[in-house]
Structure formats: structure tokens, C-alpha cells
XYZ file of C-alpha atoms in Angstrom:
740
model
C 17.643 38.016 10.741
C 16.276 39.044 6.914
C 12.877 36.750 6.570
C 13.093 34.556 3.102
C 10.173 34.804 0.450
C 7.502 32.296 1.010
C 7.512 29.162 -1.299
C 4.320 27.602 -0.645
C 1.577 28.067 1.120
C -1.128 25.722 3.083
C -4.603 26.503 3.930
C -7.260 24.484 5.717
C -10.537 24.179 4.642
C -12.211 24.412 7.923
C -16.059 24.293 6.591
C -15.515 20.924 5.048
C -14.027 19.720 8.389
C -16.648 20.836 10.571
C -18.862 19.211 8.427
C -17.294 16.049 8.107
C -16.727 15.965 11.600
C -20.363 16.634 12.702
C -21.440 14.097 10.261
C -19.439 11.312 11.481
C -20.556 12.219 15.334
C -24.255 11.535 14.329
C -23.509 8.591 12.039
C -21.330 6.875 14.791
C -24.207 7.054 16.877
C -26.851 5.801 14.941
C -24.278 2.759 13.973
C -24.086 2.104 17.635
C -28.285 2.307 17.480
C -27.617 -0.125 14.744
C -25.700 -2.739 16.498
C -27.321 -2.556 19.418
C -30.831 -3.246 17.877
C -29.152 -6.578 15.853
C -27.184 -8.231 19.261
C -29.720 -7.418 22.023
C -33.016 -6.994 20.343
C -33.496 -8.075 17.144
C -31.462 -11.727 18.602
C -34.004 -12.483 20.576
C -36.448 -12.344 18.205
C -35.376 -14.608 15.511
C -35.690 -18.601 15.486
C -32.335 -20.485 16.407
C -32.939 -22.043 12.530
C -32.421 -18.629 11.595
C -29.465 -18.058 13.339
C -26.479 -18.217 10.445
C -28.609 -15.758 8.493
C -28.664 -13.179 11.044
C -25.159 -13.763 11.686
C -24.206 -13.147 8.047
C -26.046 -9.604 7.650
C -24.754 -9.231 11.412
C -21.526 -9.459 9.822
C -22.371 -7.693 6.462
C -23.220 -4.394 8.777
C -20.564 -4.900 11.217
C -18.151 -4.465 8.045
C -19.696 -1.837 6.250
C -19.884 0.093 9.893
C -16.089 -0.113 10.338
C -15.013 0.783 6.599
C -17.274 3.794 6.770
C -15.471 4.819 10.282
C -12.147 4.438 8.976
C -13.486 6.602 5.997
C -14.319 8.916 7.675
C -10.830 10.206 8.678
C -9.705 10.966 5.295
C -11.418 14.102 5.099
C -11.047 15.293 8.899
C -8.743 18.179 8.138
C -8.659 18.717 4.571
C -6.256 21.082 2.980
C -5.407 23.089 0.118
C -2.062 24.155 -1.046
C -0.221 27.394 -3.516
C 3.137 27.901 -4.729
C 5.286 30.375 -5.320
C 7.998 29.075 -8.067
C 9.362 33.247 -8.749
C 10.600 32.932 -5.336
C 12.888 29.390 -5.756
C 16.838 30.192 -6.103
C 18.164 30.742 -9.430
C 18.856 28.260 -11.993
C 22.453 27.310 -11.352
C 21.138 26.510 -7.429
C 18.270 24.072 -8.493
C 19.063 20.391 -7.172
C 18.892 17.816 -10.163
C 16.437 15.637 -10.863
C 16.041 12.165 -12.502
C 13.099 11.074 -14.572
C 11.907 7.187 -14.309
C 9.619 6.506 -16.958
C 8.735 2.666 -16.899
C 7.280 0.317 -19.691
C 6.750 -3.661 -19.373
C 4.954 -4.728 -22.349
C 5.443 -3.064 -26.083
C 1.952 -4.535 -27.677
C -0.099 -3.193 -24.367
C 1.665 -0.378 -24.090
C 2.391 1.002 -27.759
C 5.810 2.797 -28.535
C 4.286 5.820 -29.682
C 2.645 6.787 -26.356
C 5.601 5.913 -24.320
C 7.989 8.143 -26.490
C 5.592 10.920 -25.710
C 6.066 11.064 -22.212
C 9.651 10.416 -22.936
C 9.476 13.562 -24.944
C 7.407 15.397 -22.582
C 9.454 15.393 -19.701
C 12.506 15.926 -21.765
C 10.743 19.384 -22.269
C 10.078 20.656 -18.444
C 10.791 23.902 -17.620
C 14.008 22.962 -15.617
C 17.892 23.837 -16.257
C 18.371 20.724 -19.106
C 21.921 19.763 -17.592
C 20.124 18.874 -14.356
C 17.427 16.359 -16.003
C 18.358 12.875 -16.640
C 15.547 10.731 -18.275
C 15.914 6.831 -17.739
C 13.278 4.774 -19.491
C 12.953 1.478 -17.960
C 12.210 -1.146 -20.662
C 10.749 -4.370 -18.660
C 9.558 -6.199 -21.722
C 12.858 -6.248 -23.262
C 11.803 -4.914 -26.713
C 13.660 -4.301 -29.687
C 11.057 -1.931 -30.954
C 10.848 0.277 -27.981
C 15.151 0.646 -27.877
C 14.622 1.468 -31.472
C 12.151 3.954 -30.669
C 13.811 5.513 -27.944
C 16.600 6.115 -30.167
C 13.653 7.914 -33.087
C 12.872 10.061 -30.076
C 16.466 11.525 -29.269
C 16.095 12.327 -32.756
C 13.096 14.086 -32.906
C 13.798 15.646 -29.693
C 16.350 17.650 -31.147
C 13.731 19.865 -32.646
C 10.757 19.165 -30.463
C 12.406 20.326 -27.412
C 14.289 23.565 -28.686
C 10.657 24.300 -30.485
C 9.015 24.345 -26.854
C 11.650 26.339 -25.403
C 12.147 29.126 -28.093
C 8.061 29.398 -28.189
C 6.880 28.507 -24.205
C 4.876 25.852 -25.251
C 2.818 24.697 -22.698
C 1.563 21.243 -24.030
C 4.857 19.678 -24.362
C 3.420 16.396 -25.474
C 3.948 16.221 -28.813
C 0.574 14.416 -29.688
C -1.582 16.075 -27.153
C -0.128 19.435 -29.145
C -0.392 18.778 -32.524
C -4.760 17.282 -31.534
C -5.514 20.351 -29.679
C -7.949 22.789 -31.207
C -5.994 25.716 -29.507
C -2.380 25.283 -28.847
C -2.470 28.118 -26.385
C -0.029 30.402 -28.369
C -0.724 33.745 -29.782
C 2.471 33.316 -32.580
C 2.947 35.397 -35.593
C 4.165 33.464 -39.081
C 7.401 32.829 -37.444
C 5.543 30.502 -35.149
C 3.247 29.553 -37.430
C 5.760 28.349 -40.210
C 7.848 26.739 -37.350
C 4.736 24.560 -36.123
C 4.005 23.272 -39.834
C 7.980 22.355 -39.889
C 7.611 20.402 -36.712
C 4.307 18.602 -37.341
C 5.925 17.179 -40.705
C 8.747 16.117 -38.429
C 6.778 14.752 -36.002
C 4.676 12.725 -38.692
C 7.721 11.305 -39.646
C 9.018 10.193 -36.384
C 5.495 8.129 -36.532
C 5.711 6.594 -39.341
C 9.524 5.148 -38.278
C 7.787 4.089 -35.037
C 5.150 2.104 -36.880
C 7.703 0.936 -39.312
C 10.101 -0.023 -36.917
C 6.752 -1.829 -34.930
C 5.704 -3.519 -38.079
C 9.551 -4.922 -38.768
C 9.832 -6.015 -34.611
C 12.693 -3.586 -34.453
C 15.719 -2.959 -36.676
C 18.738 -5.506 -37.399
C 21.183 -2.702 -35.797
C 20.545 -2.629 -32.519
C 23.557 -4.385 -31.487
C 21.302 -6.345 -28.935
C 19.139 -9.624 -28.086
C 16.127 -9.788 -26.570
C 13.975 -12.821 -24.724
C 12.822 -14.250 -21.762
C 16.415 -14.862 -20.711
C 18.066 -11.795 -21.527
C 21.389 -9.982 -20.529
C 21.382 -6.157 -18.788
C 21.036 -3.419 -22.171
C 22.208 0.140 -21.015
C 22.454 3.015 -23.368
C 23.263 6.573 -23.000
C 20.806 7.677 -25.976
C 22.509 10.258 -28.062
C 26.213 9.321 -27.507
C 25.917 7.164 -30.611
C 26.869 9.824 -33.029
C 24.506 12.593 -31.715
C 25.611 15.627 -29.418
C 23.785 17.002 -26.351
C 23.231 19.758 -28.586
C 20.817 20.902 -31.247
C 23.228 23.007 -34.066
C 24.180 25.247 -31.097
C 20.345 25.849 -30.475
C 19.523 24.269 -27.135
C 20.919 21.599 -24.991
C 19.081 18.705 -24.244
C 18.691 16.509 -21.245
C 20.009 13.458 -20.799
C 17.846 10.105 -22.093
C 19.095 6.682 -20.717
C 17.656 3.497 -21.681
C 17.677 0.525 -19.244
C 16.452 -2.718 -19.581
C 17.947 -5.008 -16.635
C 18.893 -8.591 -16.827
C 15.905 -11.067 -16.524
C 16.020 -14.799 -15.741
C 13.580 -17.500 -15.312
C 15.056 -18.614 -12.350
C 15.534 -15.531 -10.304
C 12.354 -13.119 -8.955
C 12.327 -9.996 -10.937
C 9.414 -8.510 -8.572
C 7.416 -6.580 -11.446
C 7.552 -2.538 -11.313
C 9.244 -2.478 -7.921
C 12.109 -3.961 -9.134
C 12.364 -2.568 -12.129
C 12.184 0.793 -10.160
C 14.932 -0.296 -7.806
C 17.064 -1.037 -10.974
C 16.500 2.281 -12.306
C 17.487 3.634 -8.565
C 20.598 2.268 -8.379
C 21.862 2.847 -12.496
C 20.588 6.216 -12.152
C 22.908 6.577 -9.057
C 25.754 5.785 -10.573
C 25.006 7.886 -14.075
C 23.293 11.226 -12.457
C 22.518 10.817 -8.598
C 20.001 13.310 -8.491
C 18.287 13.765 -5.336
C 15.039 13.857 -6.232
C 13.270 11.736 -8.906
C 10.100 11.917 -10.528
C 8.136 8.936 -11.259
C 5.943 8.665 -14.477
C 3.983 5.600 -15.636
C 4.797 5.041 -19.803
C 1.525 6.914 -20.281
C 1.146 9.963 -18.134
C 2.599 12.663 -20.093
C 3.821 15.827 -18.675
C 0.911 18.335 -19.005
C 2.797 21.590 -17.293
C 6.445 22.519 -17.933
C 6.415 23.850 -14.572
C 5.064 21.178 -12.557
C 9.296 20.589 -11.712
C 9.501 24.127 -10.021
C 6.291 23.650 -8.181
C 7.331 20.579 -6.572
C 10.597 22.193 -5.535
C 8.699 25.071 -3.623
C 8.183 22.265 -1.313
C 11.294 20.368 -1.387
C 13.652 23.449 -0.677
C 10.634 25.109 1.929
C 13.246 25.026 4.986
C 10.021 24.364 7.249
C 8.786 21.175 5.809
C 12.015 20.231 3.473
C 14.158 17.913 6.481
C 10.954 15.325 6.675
C 9.548 15.625 3.693
C 9.601 12.579 1.368
C 7.773 13.088 -1.806
C 5.285 15.982 -3.424
C 2.560 13.992 -4.683
C 0.553 15.544 -8.016
C -3.164 14.267 -8.703
C -3.175 11.265 -11.213
C -5.440 13.768 -13.943
C -6.753 11.896 -17.743
C -7.273 12.903 -20.830
C -9.377 10.148 -22.427
C -11.886 11.065 -19.736
C -15.687 11.480 -20.779
C -18.429 14.030 -19.246
C -20.418 10.967 -17.921
C -17.044 8.872 -16.998
C -19.617 5.574 -16.683
C -16.629 3.447 -15.197
C -15.161 6.272 -13.078
C -11.787 5.775 -14.885
C -11.030 9.712 -13.258
C -10.948 7.999 -9.662
C -11.904 11.298 -8.508
C -12.859 10.186 -5.179
C -9.296 9.342 -4.317
C -7.445 12.291 -5.576
C -10.128 15.015 -5.696
C -11.847 13.871 -2.055
C -9.367 11.664 0.353
C -6.241 12.621 -0.477
C -6.460 16.552 0.082
C -8.027 15.205 3.278
C -4.621 13.029 4.091
C -2.623 16.351 3.030
C -4.132 17.737 6.466
C -2.605 14.740 8.300
C 0.684 13.855 7.759
C 0.736 13.349 3.676
C -1.536 11.785 1.154
C -0.838 7.915 0.095
C 2.413 7.720 -2.915
C -0.118 6.924 -6.072
C 2.384 4.925 -8.240
C 2.995 8.099 -10.680
C 2.871 11.794 -10.727
C 5.569 12.333 -7.894
C 8.618 14.012 -6.840
C 10.668 11.946 -4.421
C 13.476 12.415 -2.435
C 16.055 10.060 -3.110
C 17.078 9.867 0.497
C 13.694 8.743 1.715
C 14.285 5.351 -0.317
C 17.351 4.835 0.960
C 15.558 4.017 4.707
C 15.765 5.364 7.892
C 18.498 3.105 9.373
C 21.188 4.557 7.158
C 23.622 7.519 8.806
C 26.735 9.720 7.675
C 28.411 7.748 9.688
C 28.346 3.987 8.149
C 31.262 2.386 6.908
C 31.623 0.565 3.619
C 31.011 -2.664 5.092
C 27.766 -1.958 7.039
C 26.344 -0.517 3.826
C 26.743 -3.401 1.812
C 24.608 -5.145 3.997
C 22.060 -2.828 2.758
C 22.910 -2.375 -0.416
C 24.870 -4.664 -2.648
C 28.551 -4.848 -2.958
C 29.173 -2.352 -5.211
C 31.563 0.025 -4.233
C 31.021 2.227 -6.865
C 27.235 2.479 -5.851
C 28.349 3.046 -2.191
C 29.909 6.066 -2.579
C 27.011 7.495 -4.549
C 24.761 6.717 -1.525
C 27.297 8.273 0.796
C 27.180 11.323 -1.564
C 23.131 11.000 -1.285
C 23.356 10.963 2.467
C 25.749 13.752 2.453
C 23.617 15.857 0.492
C 26.009 16.368 -2.416
C 25.052 16.205 -5.736
C 27.045 14.228 -8.961
C 28.808 16.844 -10.893
C 31.502 14.241 -13.215
C 28.910 14.474 -16.051
C 27.331 12.171 -18.474
C 30.308 11.613 -20.639
C 33.038 10.880 -18.289
C 30.219 7.914 -16.875
C 29.734 6.483 -20.465
C 33.323 6.047 -20.796
C 34.411 4.825 -17.206
C 31.405 2.874 -15.657
C 29.162 1.455 -17.839
C 30.191 -2.129 -16.815
C 29.014 -1.645 -13.568
C 25.609 -0.404 -14.264
C 25.198 -3.642 -15.801
C 26.402 -5.622 -12.691
C 23.825 -3.036 -10.598
C 21.134 -4.087 -13.144
C 22.100 -7.966 -12.918
C 19.343 -10.217 -11.544
C 21.343 -11.796 -8.879
C 22.800 -8.055 -7.541
C 20.151 -8.078 -4.604
C 20.838 -11.243 -3.199
C 22.075 -10.814 0.340
C 21.151 -7.136 0.664
C 17.916 -5.191 1.677
C 16.378 -4.050 -1.534
C 13.282 -4.619 -1.120
C 12.879 -5.211 2.101
C 14.227 -1.772 3.693
C 15.807 -0.352 0.614
C 14.188 1.029 -2.277
C 10.816 0.777 -3.533
C 9.359 -2.516 -1.351
C 8.553 -5.786 -2.718
C 5.487 -7.373 -0.278
C 2.666 -6.724 -2.306
C 2.162 -5.741 -5.761
C 1.183 -2.309 -5.203
C 4.069 -1.120 -4.349
C 3.718 2.412 -4.430
C 1.015 2.190 -1.469
C 3.164 -0.335 1.002
C 6.123 1.944 0.114
C 4.516 5.147 1.189
C 2.911 3.518 3.856
C 6.416 2.423 5.512
C 7.921 5.675 4.578
C 5.257 7.462 6.925
C 5.760 4.656 9.592
C 9.379 5.569 9.500
C 7.959 9.412 10.008
C 8.570 11.144 6.546
C 5.946 13.474 5.267
C 4.200 14.137 2.214
C 2.038 16.862 0.358
C -0.544 17.065 -2.372
C -0.340 19.769 -4.993
C -3.280 20.397 -7.444
C -2.696 22.762 -9.598
C -5.381 24.247 -11.870
C -3.758 23.265 -14.782
C -3.369 19.722 -14.452
C 0.767 19.044 -13.917
C 0.394 15.644 -16.034
C -2.354 13.984 -18.151
C -2.554 9.873 -18.222
C -5.082 7.286 -20.034
C -7.226 5.277 -17.538
C -9.487 2.750 -18.800
C -12.598 2.780 -20.738
C -14.220 -0.426 -20.827
C -15.538 -2.268 -18.192
C -13.178 -5.363 -18.681
C -9.821 -3.346 -18.162
C -11.427 -1.526 -15.039
C -12.378 -4.580 -13.541
C -8.706 -6.666 -14.133
C -7.114 -3.541 -13.141
C -9.000 -3.259 -9.972
C -8.647 -6.994 -8.962
C -5.020 -6.628 -9.545
C -5.033 -3.708 -7.090
C -7.135 -4.837 -4.423
C -5.270 -8.258 -4.234
C -2.255 -6.305 -3.668
C -3.969 -4.264 -1.072
C -5.232 -7.162 0.566
C -1.799 -8.718 0.824
C -0.815 -6.116 2.574
C -4.162 -6.418 5.241
C -3.225 -9.927 5.812
C 0.109 -9.534 6.806
C 2.262 -8.354 9.535
C 2.224 -4.955 7.941
C -1.905 -4.485 8.485
C -2.122 -0.730 8.984
C -3.958 -0.720 11.894
C -1.467 -2.694 13.937
C 1.905 -1.984 12.188
C 0.881 1.505 12.106
C 0.294 1.526 16.299
C 3.344 -0.121 16.287
C 5.467 2.662 14.813
C 3.486 5.283 16.361
C 1.724 6.856 13.046
C -0.581 9.297 13.780
C -4.517 7.207 14.361
C -6.091 9.288 11.391
C -2.970 8.298 9.028
C -3.471 4.590 10.281
C -7.123 4.830 9.952
C -6.876 6.252 5.780
C -4.294 3.557 5.105
C -6.739 0.688 6.910
C -9.672 1.682 4.925
C -7.799 1.581 1.900
C -6.361 -1.990 2.609
C -9.325 -3.235 3.907
C -11.410 -1.804 1.247
C -11.198 -5.612 -1.034
C -13.426 -6.600 2.388
C -16.521 -4.870 0.998
C -16.862 -7.929 -1.230
C -18.576 -9.737 1.928
C -21.299 -7.270 2.260
C -22.425 -6.562 -1.390
C -22.981 -10.381 -1.510
C -24.263 -11.084 1.152
C -26.844 -8.254 1.043
C -27.215 -8.992 -2.815
C -28.235 -12.797 -2.077
C -29.729 -13.320 1.991
C -32.164 -10.484 2.498
C -33.775 -11.603 -1.314
C -34.075 -15.498 -0.160
C -35.426 -14.360 2.754
C -38.149 -11.917 1.159
C -39.059 -15.072 -0.966
C -39.860 -17.226 2.413
C -41.665 -14.251 4.041
C -38.856 -14.044 6.931
C -38.246 -10.390 7.483
C -34.773 -8.926 8.098
C -35.313 -5.426 9.140
C -37.905 -3.816 11.526
C -41.268 -3.228 10.631
C -41.774 0.809 9.188
C -43.815 0.876 12.324
C -40.823 0.359 14.429
C -38.787 3.055 15.803
C -35.732 1.161 15.159
C -36.874 1.206 10.969
C -35.763 5.265 11.397
C -32.204 4.180 12.513
C -31.868 2.114 9.319
C -33.459 4.494 7.080
C -31.253 7.583 8.555
C -27.661 5.152 8.158
C -28.723 4.869 4.618
C -30.125 8.213 3.642
C -27.080 9.351 5.540
C -24.413 7.614 3.624
C -25.921 8.289 0.486
C -26.286 11.958 1.141
C -22.633 12.619 2.730
C -21.127 11.092 -0.052
C -23.240 13.466 -2.560
C -22.169 16.216 -0.724
C -18.619 15.433 -0.786
C -18.908 15.003 -5.086
C -21.036 18.283 -5.120
C -18.438 19.945 -3.020
C -15.332 18.681 -5.071
C -17.224 20.023 -8.470
C -18.755 16.793 -9.309
C -22.470 16.292 -9.896
C -25.569 14.113 -9.141
C -24.718 12.104 -12.235
C -20.879 11.540 -10.819
C -22.323 10.403 -7.389
C -24.709 7.642 -8.616
C -22.120 6.392 -11.446
C -19.439 6.430 -8.819
C -22.387 4.293 -6.416
C -22.836 1.634 -9.004
C -19.355 1.432 -10.283
C -18.816 0.654 -6.322
C -21.322 -1.810 -6.489
C -19.768 -3.741 -9.484
C -16.110 -3.646 -8.507
C -18.040 -4.881 -4.311
C -19.071 -7.886 -6.737
C -15.793 -8.515 -9.249
C -12.588 -7.040 -8.306
C -13.149 -6.529 -4.399
C -13.957 -10.355 -4.401
C -11.164 -11.562 -6.719
C -8.566 -9.297 -5.728
C -9.287 -11.060 -1.715
C -9.833 -14.664 -3.457
C -6.609 -13.930 -5.446
C -4.439 -12.809 -2.328
C -5.830 -15.666 0.194
C -4.779 -17.986 -2.369
C -0.924 -16.386 -2.425
C -1.159 -16.258 1.016
C -1.497 -19.924 1.057
C 0.949 -20.858 -1.804
C -1.669 -21.613 -4.255
C -0.512 -19.200 -6.817
C 2.236 -17.279 -7.595
C 2.172 -13.534 -7.718
C 1.726 -11.776 -10.966
C 1.336 -8.660 -12.583
C -0.797 -8.004 -15.696
C -0.231 -4.557 -17.017
C -3.050 -2.502 -18.046
C -3.801 -2.354 -21.570
C -3.518 1.230 -23.008
C -4.663 -0.089 -26.465
C -7.770 1.810 -27.869
C -10.626 -0.008 -29.355
C -12.702 2.486 -31.097
C -16.015 0.932 -31.050
C -15.315 0.340 -27.423
C -14.473 4.096 -26.784
C -17.344 5.180 -28.816
C -19.848 3.833 -26.131
C -17.675 5.072 -23.610
C -18.245 8.226 -24.738
C -21.682 7.874 -25.321
C -22.182 6.691 -21.655
C -23.264 3.357 -22.882
C -21.636 -0.360 -20.761
C -19.846 -2.080 -22.608
C -19.868 -5.936 -21.565
C -17.699 -7.526 -23.662
C -15.639 -8.790 -20.796
C -14.894 -11.850 -19.305
C -17.542 -14.128 -18.348
C -15.848 -14.347 -14.725
C -16.387 -10.964 -14.021
C -20.190 -10.319 -16.001
C -22.092 -13.569 -14.919
C -22.049 -12.719 -11.351
C -23.181 -9.270 -11.803
C -25.977 -10.791 -13.997
C -27.003 -13.387 -11.783
C -27.376 -11.162 -8.743
C -29.487 -8.916 -10.967
C -31.484 -11.218 -12.049
C -31.950 -12.677 -8.541
C -32.894 -8.878 -7.261
C -35.847 -9.049 -10.435
C -37.061 -12.105 -8.973
C -37.316 -11.464 -5.476
C -38.426 -7.632 -6.234
C -41.475 -8.878 -8.215
C -42.331 -11.442 -5.817
C -41.860 -9.380 -2.554
C -44.380 -6.474 -4.244
C -47.028 -9.221 -5.753
C -47.035 -12.063 -3.612
C -45.927 -10.410 -0.006
C -47.259 -6.927 0.043
C -50.179 -7.459 -2.023
C -51.409 -10.590 -1.851
C -50.226 -11.218 1.848
C -50.578 -7.506 3.061
C -47.185 -7.697 4.704
C -46.129 -4.495 3.778
C -44.942 -3.186 6.866
C -42.173 -5.991 7.949
C -40.889 -6.692 4.652
C -40.608 -3.126 3.262
C -37.056 -3.046 3.889
C -36.027 -6.475 1.829
C -38.492 -5.247 -1.040
C -36.453 -1.934 -1.088
C -33.181 -3.363 -1.004
C -33.588 -5.437 -4.370
C -35.610 -2.071 -5.911
C -32.564 0.061 -4.942
C -29.946 -2.684 -6.213
C -31.702 -2.670 -9.649
C -31.836 0.871 -10.458
C -28.763 1.863 -9.633
C -27.602 -1.249 -11.737
C -29.784 -0.279 -14.474
C -27.207 -0.696 -17.276
C -27.122 -4.582 -16.452
C -30.858 -4.929 -17.233
C -30.362 -2.647 -20.489
C -27.306 -4.834 -21.516
C -29.463 -8.263 -20.850
C -32.887 -7.337 -22.185
C -32.958 -4.177 -24.178
C -29.817 -3.831 -26.021
C -28.870 -6.052 -29.002
C -25.651 -4.168 -29.975
C -22.134 -5.746 -29.754
C -21.440 -4.226 -26.612
C -24.536 -5.884 -24.759
C -24.184 -9.184 -22.576
C -24.106 -12.299 -24.773
C -27.202 -14.462 -24.950
C -25.090 -17.507 -23.312
C -23.833 -15.142 -20.157
C -27.924 -14.750 -19.665
C -29.006 -17.933 -20.336
C -25.879 -19.217 -17.573
C -27.033 -16.557 -14.878
C -30.630 -17.294 -14.995
C -29.390 -20.987 -14.220
C -27.609 -20.039 -11.483
C -29.937 -17.694 -10.144
C -32.436 -20.571 -10.033
C -29.943 -22.652 -8.420
C -29.474 -20.276 -5.660
C -33.692 -20.053 -5.331
C -33.376 -23.763 -5.163
C -31.031 -23.343 -2.546
C -32.532 -20.734 -0.382
C -36.227 -23.055 -0.700
C -34.292 -25.992 1.467
C -32.283 -23.845 4.268
C -33.837 -20.463 4.186
C -36.968 -21.326 6.304
């Protein structure tokens, strides 16, 4: 039997695996010694009156130990992958791909950035007749509809130019901004480039005018809070699919689903499920590329790279999706807010890839359509059974059957435009999902606002696998948050969704056990769901040891005690292992230090408010909400970010707790050194608490700087400082009464 050439190769990083496993074993033993000290030795020594504070410290140490143990599973077996796209079948045998691009707010997500993403998706190196790009406009904006029509018009010159000259930066904005366009072209190329740039400037002008005028009057549609479905196949209104015979363009479809304030719309997951149904009728491609509106394609070969996994017969039957890491074009060298989220995409996800695969990460993934249709669906089901799952549309059910039977749609988009437009509007109505399993078992799931995490988790529970591919050239580039406020607001939303899963019947440690998910993968999912719990030890350890220090009550063993070595080892072990993870994956000491600081800040704010929000929703005190991340750039804030200067122009709810705790630790450190160590000579028994305050202050020095040393617009406002001083003295007053 003839051996087929390989499409992909997986390599295990054995050295990193050995280091991680050895460290986890030794660190776990130290944790057991620490818990033994707290429960057996320390508990006997403390007075009864101190028992509540001892309990909070013990809970803090227990949570940190638990989460650290879960986290170790991420890198038990890290792998890297390589692909051989030259071994793929010929173009006419490649499967079709649908591209989903989602936007929800024309103000926070400007049309120019969204259209750049759409144009980059249309320009990928793949047979154009096998690519259909769908734009979901969940904000229902006339401006966005006008913009997508203009994008099609510009695409008629941009995409042939990319294909003719082999352009790699297929996003127009990044192509024209780059100092080096990566092409050694002659006069013809330079002349054509200048012409295209003029076209692009005109395209931007038309978008600017459309935004200023709120769109144009000839759209023929009305938008509002309650609105009907709008579906338009762009280019059908007088434009052909070819550019004067030069090149065929991928199909482009605009979708704005029906919305009614009396019906739930389920945020991004609901929008994606509408795209899933509408695309089923139009193109029904077996694979789907999902992109956020600001995450443009940076390498035209990403589709072929993904197909190296999806078409590999060894892994394809159980492979649900190929995840590319999220990379960002606006990250500074210092990255003071950890906007790159490198710990996820560079450290943790490769480790999960060595298990049964990384988590679904919201964007930059190629998904198998069949995986979204659930494992309960099989080829022998009749239409009446399928309707219980997929709803009442016979036309759509026929596409589901075709997908299950691995049959591709070959009817073409023109026939669709004439015959089935009314059916797609029905599928995008706000009542279609009633009485079906959409969002419960079918499509992207609704249980949490982090629909990517939850959908991927259920897929893995059902036996699907995933892979991570991290090419040297970023396949996709987006824009990340570059100010403190957006970073923490985004983190609050994510952690609220994660806590929702943790507090539900889908808690990964329990639900994963029922579904027989492998233990290490279960631990990885459980870590991320439990991540908001970091807020409890962060708050407790920033307050209780400090109040005890001010009242002369020791929390940690004496320096002369052998148990002090256990705490010292755990502290240094945690820091050094994280440093090794950062440096081993291309980071620096500065990266490591910044990530520690951001972890502390998020623990006090985003994790805390996310947990509180989830609890309030759990008990019905608050309704689920979704706030899109702001994509509009403030030049002053961006300049400070690039200079590595913290910008404290943020909500007082986010800044006041941080400043309050820093002031409390400044007071406790100062009094601990002068009043306790020097005047009372209690260096040995109070050293641990003094050092903890010192460490908190050193890590959070930018807050001290913003409060005392800086006077610029991004510094901490005087009112916030005064309010924080008042709150810190309230804590001191409470501590003087109860902590004795």
C-alpha cells in the first residue's frame, strides 16, 4: 500500500515536560508541609480570639495551593507542530471554507477596522470559489452596511493585486503602513501599488463620509432596537463576481439578525448561531474560520496550514478545530498591561495541545461544522427527530443531513440569491430557536458569556480534540487593550463568564469527570474557571497580615524556625518556575515582572468584580450583559502605554481598591520596620509580614508613582487618593478593634 506524504508533524518538548513534572512533585511536597504546619502546629499555638483571621489566612493558602496544582497540568506535556501544505490535494479537491466575522458596535468597533478584516479574509490564498465571507452586524448599523458594500468595491482591485504580486500582508491598512512591504517588485509593481494606495485612500474617505452621515439613504433598510433581519449578498447589486476578468472574488454576505427587546439574543453566541444557520443555506462549507472584527489575516496561507490538520486521516475524524494563537500588532516592547496574554497562548496552550487540545479562544480558529452540530446527531435520524434539535426549517435540515454525510454544497450562490433569501431571514429571526436545542446542545452554547471557553469545553467532554498551530509568521494580527481601564473591564467580563461555569453544574472538575475527560485536561479547564477565585487570597493577604503586623500578631513562622524555610521555598519556587516559563518561551525578566504586577491588579479588581457579577447573576440580582471591548484608540493613552507609563484614567471602582490597599501596605511596612523591628526588636517573628508588605509595594510601584510622583493627565486623581486614604484608615480602625 502506497504511503501518503505527511501533512503535519507533532514534536514533544521532553525537556520542558521533565522540568515541569519535577518541579510540580517537589512543590507539591512543600505545599503538604505548609498545610501540615497550619493545621497541626500553628493551630495549637494561636489564641481562640485569633481563629477567624487564622481561618482566612488558611483559606488563602489553600486556594493558592489548589490553583497552583491545577495550573501545573497545563505544561505536563508541551508539544510543537509543523505542517507540509505542499502535500495537500489539488485546489479543486480542497474543502470549502466559510469565514465568520462578527461586529457588535459601530462606535467601539469602527467600520474601517472591520472592513480591513473582511478584505483580508477575502484575500486568503485559497480557491476563491470555495471561500464565503459572512459579516455579522449585531449592532444593526446602516454605516456598517454601507461600509461592507464599499469594501466589496475596493476588494475588486485589492484582491487581484494581492494575488498577482503574492502579497503577504493582505490587510490593506497594515500593508500600506509597513515600512517594508516584503515584495521585491519592479516598476509595474510600484506603479500598481501607488494606484491601489490611491484607491484605498478614496475608500477610507467614503467610509469616513458614511460614518459622519450615519450611512446613506439608499440602503433600503431600517435599523433600531427592534429590527427585522437584513441579509444581503454583496456584489449582487450590479457587481459581478469577477474584476473585469482578472480574478474571481470570494463571496461576501452581510447579515444583521432580527432583534426584539422581548426576546433574548444571547450576545455573540447567538450571532454566531445565526451565521451558522444562514451559511448552511448559502454555502454549507464543512469548515469555518472565526475572526473577531479587529483580528485580520496576516498570512494568506493560514487556511492551507489548517487543512494540513483537518485533512490528515490520522487525526481528522476526531478533530474539532485548529486554534491559532492570538497575536497583536499594537503591543509595545514593555507591554505593561500584559495585553499580549502570552501566558495563555505561548505557555499554557502548547501544553494543552499535548493532552487532547487547547481551549477554544474566541477567534483565529478553523472549526469543523459537524462538530458544532453535536454528537447526538447521526445519519439515520429523520426530519422529525432533527427538528427537535435544529428547528423547523426543512431547507436547513437538508443542509444538516448533507453536512453529516460529508456532502458539500455545489449549487452556487447565484441560485441561492434567487430562491432562498426568505428562508435565511426566517433562520435569522429571533423566534426560530424556540423549542430547539440551539445554544443547549447545538452550535455555540449559551450558558456563559465566554461562549468560546464553554463551547470548547463541552466539545472536549464529548470526545472531540483540537490542535494548536503557532507558525513563525503570525497567521492573524489584532488589536489588544492598551489602557488599564479597558484591560480590567474586559477581564471582568471574561472572569464573570468563567465564574458562571464554575458555579454551575458544568463545573469542569465534576462535569468533566462524568464525561470521562482526561484528568489533566480537566485540571486545565478547572484552573481557568477557578481563576476568579484568586481574588480571595489577594484581598485577604493584602489586608489581614498587615493589620496583624500593626498589632504585633505574628502570622508566619519565626525566621529561626525550620517551618520558615517551607514558606520561603514555596515563595521562591513559585516565582522562579514562572520566570523559567517566561524565559523558556522567549520572554524577559521585564515580561515576568509585568505579568506578576498585572496578575495582582486583576486579582484585586477584575477577578473580584467578575466573581461578584457571577454570584449576582446566579441569584437573579443581575441580568447577563455583554460590553464589547473598545477598539477606538486614544492617542495620549497609547503614547503612555508605548512609553511604559501606567494610565490611571479608569473607573473609580477599579482604581480606589488598588490605591487603598497600597496605602495600607505603605503604613504597615513603615510601622513594621520602625515600630516593630527597630523599636521592639521583633525581627524574627514579624519578618514574614514585613516582607509581604514590601513585596506588594515593590510590585505595585507604578501605583505609588501615579499617586505621589506624577502630575500628568494619566496620574491618579487627588480625589481618588484622598478617598483611598480615608478607606485605608477605616480598615486600620476596624483592625484596631477586632484584630487583637
